[in-house]
């Protein structure tokens, strides 16, 4: 069997260090926030080239609080993409703002920035570019428009820890960078976690209040806050794992390069890399018309795959909006029908990649014989 991801395998490799870090938190009695979370905030902010990190309990909470800190609320519009995990758009709805969708580029699966200008209105308050699958959005055009119009840029970097755009780490390119440490992400906790990074000291202070009941001082509630605090144990674990993130991302890139070599001449479409991007391959998605048949073919051979994502957000029942009927965002809709995520994790072996690639190639051969 070739799994889609192998979290236990990675854990075994760092088991002793992780257990020692958990023990130290248990011994300290600081179970929520505390010194381990504070150190992790500093280390992760530095990793993303930003001044401040605010640890929270999920990537979704990070997006929610970034929108609140940016002052986004009812009557405002927030531009993002429909081809993302639903949390990106849920956060916009949590603050009472309206999601405005821009389609994706078919090659990179990220926001088609050429369509951004047409989506702007006097109500546009923020833009949330999503660095999907581990690759940065083309940020310069977004930042130029945002600066000109006084619009806030909140990066959804939940899938892109360590990815770079023109040499600079994602998360620190806009006003706020939001990360998730859900176990399967490139940097994953052993539980839930998230962080907002920013260079704005005032925003960081506001975020710290919002995540902890709106209080700077205990029991003095200055604004409506939330219980979105990061746990001490997760902070300690993430510190251990952050030290290995670059090695793991490199292993992911090596695996992706191998897939590319094996698959590039075939009939599936391999991921397209924007030249100045350093991709961290959270997901390695190919495009193929006969997606369901290929998925079944691989499954029968013990190869697990994923689909990220089978339904674009604008076609989800709870997100429907008459402005975005079926067919209105064609590139996102086509991607939802055709993407298939192949097994990729830092510990995957060359032999495993070869087996997957051979099976894909064999499937494609069978398809062309049948046609
Ligand atoms: C995982 C993810 C989120 C949400 O993060 P959680 O920690 O699961 O709340 C948001 N956006 C994207 C693109 C994601 O992949």
Tab-separated table of N, CA, C and O in Angstrom, residues 256-272 284 286-287 342 357-358 360-361 364:
chain	number	residue	atom	x	y	z
A	256	UNK	N	8.634	15.780	-5.965
A	256	UNK	CA	7.874	16.396	-7.059
A	256	UNK	C	8.682	16.379	-8.355
A	256	UNK	O	8.146	16.149	-9.440
A	257	UNK	N	9.998	16.610	-8.228
A	257	UNK	CA	10.855	16.583	-9.419
A	257	UNK	C	10.871	15.188	-10.028
A	257	UNK	O	10.819	15.033	-11.256
A	258	UNK	N	10.912	14.169	-9.188
A	258	UNK	CA	10.872	12.788	-9.686
A	258	UNK	C	9.559	12.512	-10.415
A	258	UNK	O	9.555	11.972	-11.527
A	259	UNK	N	8.446	12.888	-9.792
A	259	UNK	CA	7.145	12.724	-10.460
A	259	UNK	C	7.167	13.408	-11.818
A	259	UNK	O	6.715	12.865	-12.821
A	260	UNK	N	7.699	14.621	-11.832
A	260	UNK	CA	7.733	15.414	-13.056
A	260	UNK	C	8.498	14.670	-14.159
A	260	UNK	O	8.034	14.568	-15.298
A	261	UNK	N	9.656	14.134	-13.785
A	261	UNK	CA	10.466	13.415	-14.775
A	261	UNK	C	9.721	12.193	-15.322
A	261	UNK	O	9.745	11.916	-16.510
A	262	UNK	N	9.044	11.486	-14.432
A	262	UNK	CA	8.330	10.271	-14.846
A	262	UNK	C	7.077	10.571	-15.674
A	262	UNK	O	6.687	9.778	-16.519
A	263	UNK	N	6.430	11.707	-15.380
A	263	UNK	CA	5.086	11.937	-15.944
A	263	UNK	C	5.023	12.987	-17.043
A	263	UNK	O	4.009	13.108	-17.724
A	264	UNK	N	6.102	13.750	-17.231
A	264	UNK	CA	5.989	14.948	-18.079
A	264	UNK	C	5.635	14.637	-19.537
A	264	UNK	O	4.988	15.451	-20.191
A	265	UNK	N	6.054	13.475	-20.036
A	265	UNK	CA	5.785	13.200	-21.447
A	265	UNK	C	4.451	12.469	-21.642
A	265	UNK	O	4.073	12.150	-22.750
A	266	UNK	N	3.737	12.210	-20.548
A	266	UNK	CA	2.483	11.467	-20.651
A	266	UNK	C	1.286	12.360	-20.911
A	266	UNK	O	1.426	13.525	-21.271
A	267	UNK	N	0.112	11.821	-20.729
A	267	UNK	CA	-1.103	12.550	-21.062
A	267	UNK	C	-1.774	13.216	-19.857
A	267	UNK	O	-2.784	13.872	-20.011
A	268	UNK	N	-1.188	13.036	-18.678
A	268	UNK	CA	-1.713	13.801	-17.559
A	268	UNK	C	-0.944	15.133	-17.515
A	268	UNK	O	0.209	15.201	-17.923
A	269	UNK	N	-1.601	16.165	-17.051
A	269	UNK	CA	-0.958	17.475	-16.960
A	269	UNK	C	-0.283	17.596	-15.601
A	269	UNK	O	-0.939	17.467	-14.569
A	270	UNK	N	1.030	17.813	-15.624
A	270	UNK	CA	1.781	17.922	-14.367
A	270	UNK	C	1.731	19.369	-13.866
A	270	UNK	O	1.444	20.281	-14.643
A	271	UNK	N	1.997	19.588	-12.564
A	271	UNK	CA	1.913	20.950	-12.020
A	271	UNK	C	2.843	21.929	-12.737
A	271	UNK	O	3.940	21.563	-13.149
A	272	UNK	N	2.353	23.144	-12.878
A	272	UNK	CA	3.109	24.203	-13.534
A	272	UNK	C	3.681	25.134	-12.479
A	272	UNK	O	2.973	25.551	-11.568
A	284	UNK	N	0.689	17.504	-4.562
A	284	UNK	CA	1.138	17.327	-5.947
A	284	UNK	C	-0.078	16.869	-6.744
A	284	UNK	O	-0.476	15.706	-6.688
A	286	UNK	N	-2.095	16.376	-10.301
A	286	UNK	CA	-2.079	16.312	-11.760
A	286	UNK	C	-3.504	16.579	-12.246
A	286	UNK	O	-4.459	16.503	-11.476
A	287	UNK	N	-3.604	16.914	-13.528
A	287	UNK	CA	-4.931	17.094	-14.123
A	287	UNK	C	-5.151	15.989	-15.126
A	287	UNK	O	-4.282	15.714	-15.944
A	342	UNK	N	-1.587	13.128	-5.976
A	342	UNK	CA	-0.842	11.862	-5.836
A	342	UNK	C	-0.141	11.827	-4.475
A	342	UNK	O	0.100	12.872	-3.867
A	357	UNK	N	3.947	6.490	-10.497
A	357	UNK	CA	4.069	7.057	-11.843
A	357	UNK	C	3.841	5.982	-12.911
A	357	UNK	O	3.179	6.230	-13.924
A	358	UNK	N	4.385	4.772	-12.672
A	358	UNK	CA	4.184	3.688	-13.642
A	358	UNK	C	2.702	3.342	-13.768
A	358	UNK	O	2.209	3.095	-14.872
A	360	UNK	N	0.178	5.343	-13.198
A	360	UNK	CA	-0.494	6.432	-13.917
A	360	UNK	C	-0.255	6.273	-15.417
A	360	UNK	O	-1.171	6.378	-16.229
A	361	UNK	N	0.986	5.991	-15.783
A	361	UNK	CA	1.349	5.845	-17.194
A	361	UNK	C	0.604	4.665	-17.823
A	361	UNK	O	0.108	4.760	-18.947
A	364	UNK	N	-2.961	5.634	-18.480
A	364	UNK	CA	-3.069	6.513	-19.630
A	364	UNK	C	-2.945	5.692	-20.921
A	364	UNK	O	-3.684	5.905	-21.885
